[in-house]
Amino acid sequence: MEPRQVLYYHRRRRRRRRRRRRRRRRISSSGLLSSSFHHSHNNHQQHHHHRGQHHQHTVITPPNNNNNLIFFIITFITVIIIIVIIHIIVIVIVIIIIIIIIIITIVIVIVVVVINTIKFNDILSSKAFLAITIRTTPSPTAPLSKNNNNNNNNNNSNNNNNSNNNSTATTETIKNVAIIIIIIIIITIIIIIIIIIIIITITIIIIITTIIIIIIIIFAIIIIIIIIILIIMIIIITITIIITIIIIMIIIITIIIIIIIIITLIIIIIIIIIIIITIIILLLINITTTIIIIIIIIIIIITIIIILLINITTTTIIIIIIIIIIILIIIIITIIIIIIIIIIIIIITIMIMINIIIFIINIIIITTTYCSCFTYTTYFISVVTVVTVVVIVIIIMIIIITIIVVIIIIIIIIIIIIIIIIIITSIIIITSS
């Protein structure tokens, strides 16, 4: 039902009640004028008293309105504090994951280098041993003493060469490991410092935006209270002045109402823009953290490949290049999925904003068509509730976005760790074979 139909329905019900009461009075007044007069007079007074009570119940008192606004401000502040805490927790978890990945890669690099050096030295010694055994096999025609002397000399020279080669290889591998560990530690320290600076700037931005939003809401509440007082005063003045001045004052009231509606709409649009900016900042933070993790993992993979290229043939190089291409394809696909999810979430939030703005415009149209002193309080309460709903919806969307991004980052890290383990095991198998 439309609001006009609702009003007409209530008016019809009131008329029917009045007709029934009049019929009852006529039936009850059987002949006696005085009793009927007193009875009707008393009923009339009771009816007026009942009407006055009804009007008193319909009036919305300002303290309740103030309590609603204070409750809205408190909930808004607590919700923003919850957002800040959740985001800080997410960033700390990401930093811990980065540190764990770097420690694991350092350990893997050390193990791989040690295994490669041991395998390489074993291969050298086994080749030398095979050569020695081939040379030491006595021929059936030659005498034994000469062969034995020659073989002893060859054994001594080969052993000396092998020991020198082993010592130089181990020193070179230790130097390479130390240099790579120092590079990884420096890169991690730089990345952690950058992440800490980003966290500090983001928290400062969030705190400043919350303070701005709270100041805007307080100014809006003050403007609303002043405008309500002005409207009440204008209505009281219009009752006491002549009909011509009443017409002029009605025009002024309509202008003031239009100004009020424009001011409230501007305030709501500013709040919505600030919230959208905070959402975009939070999304950019999540995107930067994922990009930093991917860059760290690519650097670690490249360092492992540089270390292992010392003892690797062309076939293993081709295998490693294929595996790196697969890793890069997986990373690109995950980045595209993250971007698509973020675009979908932004579109959903924009649609929610548009629906809420349409709802506010409908409320404004209803309040302007049925304008009275008390509908303004209900109008402003409805605006405040709509703003709270907007804030709650946006907070839920931000929490969902952070959870999705964290899950995607964890999945990417697990996939890349599995691929690194496969690369290392394949390289060890190839070098040992």
Tab-separated table of C-alpha atoms in Angstrom, residues 145-155:
chain	number	residue	atom	x	y	z
A	145	SER	CA	107.266	-56.125	-9.831
A	146	LYS	CA	107.494	-53.354	-12.425
A	147	ASN	CA	103.740	-52.991	-12.682
A	148	ASN	CA	103.392	-52.749	-8.934
A	149	ASN	CA	105.986	-50.009	-8.657
A	150	ASN	CA	104.369	-47.982	-11.433
A	151	ASN	CA	100.937	-48.415	-9.938
A	152	ASN	CA	102.093	-47.263	-6.511
A	153	ASN	CA	103.504	-44.086	-8.024
A	154	ASN	CA	100.294	-43.458	-9.950
A	155	ASN	CA	98.206	-44.003	-6.821
